């Protein structure tokens, strides 16, 4: 898997922004164990927020077991990820990143997902919540063969 994350890694970062960077890096590297280690035991992932093809009831994926199952359902099937963060807003224990996640899927397909990706961390720096605001229809409209 290719790793392509746009970020100023030399600058000091607030804990939530650093956690979000580490999350993207682990996903792009295809390292499920490293990714899961970034989350608190009772963390919740909502990607996307609300009911979706990944979460019928829109209640999120809870704890390492649920988040690991989310990985297997979604991330594990992607051949390559590219993350481009155009802006990032850190406040308190949270960070909201505005950007595009490009996924390269089997069969030579590419999908660009524009969204706002919000991370919250605990005092230990572990992610307690990751909420991704993006629209399935908009993302699927970008699907194309490359």
Tab-separated table of C-alpha atoms in Angstrom:
chain	number	residue	atom	x	y	z
A	1	UNK	CA	0.000	0.000	0.000
A	2	UNK	CA	1.254	3.462	-0.802
A	3	UNK	CA	1.467	6.083	1.901
A	4	UNK	CA	0.634	9.603	0.828
A	5	UNK	CA	-0.347	11.913	3.662
A	6	UNK	CA	0.033	15.677	3.246
A	7	UNK	CA	1.019	17.164	6.607
A	8	UNK	CA	3.660	19.351	8.255
A	9	UNK	CA	5.135	16.607	10.416
A	10	UNK	CA	7.924	18.849	11.710
A	11	UNK	CA	5.602	21.327	13.430
A	12	UNK	CA	4.414	20.726	16.996
A	13	UNK	CA	0.824	19.494	16.875
A	14	UNK	CA	-2.027	19.396	19.405
A	15	UNK	CA	-2.714	15.842	20.661
A	16	UNK	CA	-5.915	15.308	18.632
A	17	UNK	CA	-4.250	16.462	15.411
A	18	UNK	CA	-1.287	14.191	16.096
A	19	UNK	CA	-3.662	11.272	16.724
A	20	UNK	CA	-5.466	11.984	13.454
A	21	UNK	CA	-2.154	12.036	11.581
A	22	UNK	CA	-1.140	8.735	13.182
A	23	UNK	CA	-4.525	7.258	12.268
A	24	UNK	CA	-4.194	8.227	8.617
A	25	UNK	CA	-0.610	6.977	8.482
A	26	UNK	CA	-1.579	3.596	9.960
A	27	UNK	CA	-4.508	3.222	7.564
A	28	UNK	CA	-2.383	4.160	4.552
A	29	UNK	CA	0.254	1.631	5.646
A	30	UNK	CA	-2.396	-1.085	6.045
A	31	UNK	CA	-1.354	-1.616	9.671
A	32	UNK	CA	-4.521	-2.663	11.497
A	33	UNK	CA	-2.743	-3.368	14.792
A	34	UNK	CA	-1.058	0.051	14.871
A	35	UNK	CA	-4.372	1.699	13.994
A	36	UNK	CA	-6.328	-0.109	16.714
A	37	UNK	CA	-3.625	0.760	19.260
A	38	UNK	CA	-4.445	4.460	18.699
A	39	UNK	CA	-7.965	3.990	20.116
A	40	UNK	CA	-9.100	3.928	23.739
A	41	UNK	CA	-10.758	0.623	24.735
A	42	UNK	CA	-14.215	2.271	24.750
A	43	UNK	CA	-13.714	4.408	21.615
A	44	UNK	CA	-16.397	4.900	18.969
A	45	UNK	CA	-15.899	5.246	15.202
A	46	UNK	CA	-18.705	6.760	13.108
A	47	UNK	CA	-17.590	6.638	9.469
A	48	UNK	CA	-19.739	8.074	8.065
A	49	UNK	CA	-21.864	9.630	10.795
A	50	UNK	CA	-25.410	8.255	10.770
A	51	UNK	CA	-26.908	5.195	9.114
A	52	UNK	CA	-24.887	3.898	6.175
A	53	UNK	CA	-23.916	0.782	4.258
A	54	UNK	CA	-21.260	0.256	6.989
A	55	UNK	CA	-23.539	0.908	9.988
A	56	UNK	CA	-27.228	0.189	9.375
A	57	UNK	CA	-28.446	1.844	12.588
A	58	UNK	CA	-25.958	4.724	12.632
A	59	UNK	CA	-24.747	4.040	16.167
A	60	UNK	CA	-21.065	3.695	15.338
A	61	UNK	CA	-18.521	0.942	15.875
A	62	UNK	CA	-17.667	0.518	19.568
A	63	UNK	CA	-14.488	-0.641	21.274
A	64	UNK	CA	-11.531	-2.418	19.731
A	65	UNK	CA	-13.699	-5.355	18.647
A	66	UNK	CA	-16.221	-3.175	16.818
A	67	UNK	CA	-13.577	-0.907	15.350
A	68	UNK	CA	-11.576	-3.939	14.216
A	69	UNK	CA	-14.698	-5.322	12.522
A	70	UNK	CA	-15.134	-1.937	10.798
A	71	UNK	CA	-11.544	-2.272	9.489
A	72	UNK	CA	-12.345	-5.706	8.042
A	73	UNK	CA	-15.583	-4.444	6.484
A	74	UNK	CA	-14.084	-1.337	4.872
A	75	UNK	CA	-10.380	-0.580	5.111
A	76	UNK	CA	-9.128	-4.133	4.491
A	77	UNK	CA	-10.644	-4.124	0.986
A	78	UNK	CA	-8.881	-0.975	-0.207
A	79	UNK	CA	-5.684	-1.472	-2.192
A	80	UNK	CA	-4.289	2.002	-1.496
A	81	UNK	CA	-5.234	5.175	0.374
A	82	UNK	CA	-4.224	8.783	-0.200
A	83	UNK	CA	-5.114	11.429	2.370
A	84	UNK	CA	-4.984	15.134	1.525
A	85	UNK	CA	-5.907	17.458	4.374
A	86	UNK	CA	-6.636	20.956	3.094
A	87	UNK	CA	-7.299	22.460	6.514
A	88	UNK	CA	-7.330	21.414	10.144
A	89	UNK	CA	-8.878	23.025	13.180
A	90	UNK	CA	-7.747	21.913	16.633
A	91	UNK	CA	-9.586	23.028	19.769
A	92	UNK	CA	-9.450	21.508	23.224
A	93	UNK	CA	-9.239	17.732	22.939
A	94	UNK	CA	-10.585	17.645	19.379
A	95	UNK	CA	-9.478	18.237	15.836
A	96	UNK	CA	-11.565	18.665	12.678
A	97	UNK	CA	-9.751	17.934	9.425
A	98	UNK	CA	-11.155	19.039	6.083
A	99	UNK	CA	-9.904	17.018	3.172
A	100	UNK	CA	-10.172	14.235	0.651
A	101	UNK	CA	-9.555	10.541	1.110
A	102	UNK	CA	-8.829	8.805	-2.180
A	103	UNK	CA	-9.299	5.057	-2.176
A	104	UNK	CA	-8.045	2.696	-4.856
A	105	UNK	CA	-10.270	-0.360	-5.008
A	106	UNK	CA	-9.925	-3.777	-6.639
A	107	UNK	CA	-10.682	-3.769	-10.351
A	108	UNK	CA	-8.853	-0.493	-10.908
A	109	UNK	CA	-11.466	1.816	-9.388
A	110	UNK	CA	-10.746	5.085	-7.620
A	111	UNK	CA	-13.130	6.975	-5.316
A	112	UNK	CA	-12.566	10.451	-3.846
A	113	UNK	CA	-14.338	11.129	-0.561
A	114	UNK	CA	-14.490	14.771	0.509
A	115	UNK	CA	-15.371	15.327	4.127
A	116	UNK	CA	-14.767	16.643	7.596
A	117	UNK	CA	-13.061	14.159	9.895
A	118	UNK	CA	-13.333	14.874	13.624
A	119	UNK	CA	-11.106	13.213	16.217
A	120	UNK	CA	-11.394	13.458	20.002
A	121	UNK	CA	-8.659	12.200	22.325
A	122	UNK	CA	-8.493	11.488	26.046
A	123	UNK	CA	-5.846	12.838	28.409
A	124	UNK	CA	-3.675	9.844	27.442
A	125	UNK	CA	-3.741	10.903	23.753
A	126	UNK	CA	-5.771	7.866	22.680
A	127	UNK	CA	-8.654	8.448	20.295
A	128	UNK	CA	-12.004	8.270	22.095
A	129	UNK	CA	-14.111	9.273	19.098
A	130	UNK	CA	-13.632	9.523	15.346
A	131	UNK	CA	-16.549	10.966	13.389
A	132	UNK	CA	-16.373	11.247	9.617
A	133	UNK	CA	-18.841	13.565	7.915
A	134	UNK	CA	-19.125	12.640	4.245
A	135	UNK	CA	-21.899	11.803	1.803
A	136	UNK	CA	-22.053	8.375	0.206
A	137	UNK	CA	-23.736	9.611	-2.977
A	138	UNK	CA	-21.129	12.339	-3.513
A	139	UNK	CA	-18.277	9.893	-2.995
A	140	UNK	CA	-19.788	7.229	-5.269
A	141	UNK	CA	-20.312	9.859	-7.994
A	142	UNK	CA	-16.505	10.142	-8.229
A	143	UNK	CA	-15.965	6.382	-8.821
A	144	UNK	CA	-13.989	5.772	-11.979
A	145	UNK	CA	-11.523	3.337	-13.421
A	146	UNK	CA	-7.901	4.399	-13.449
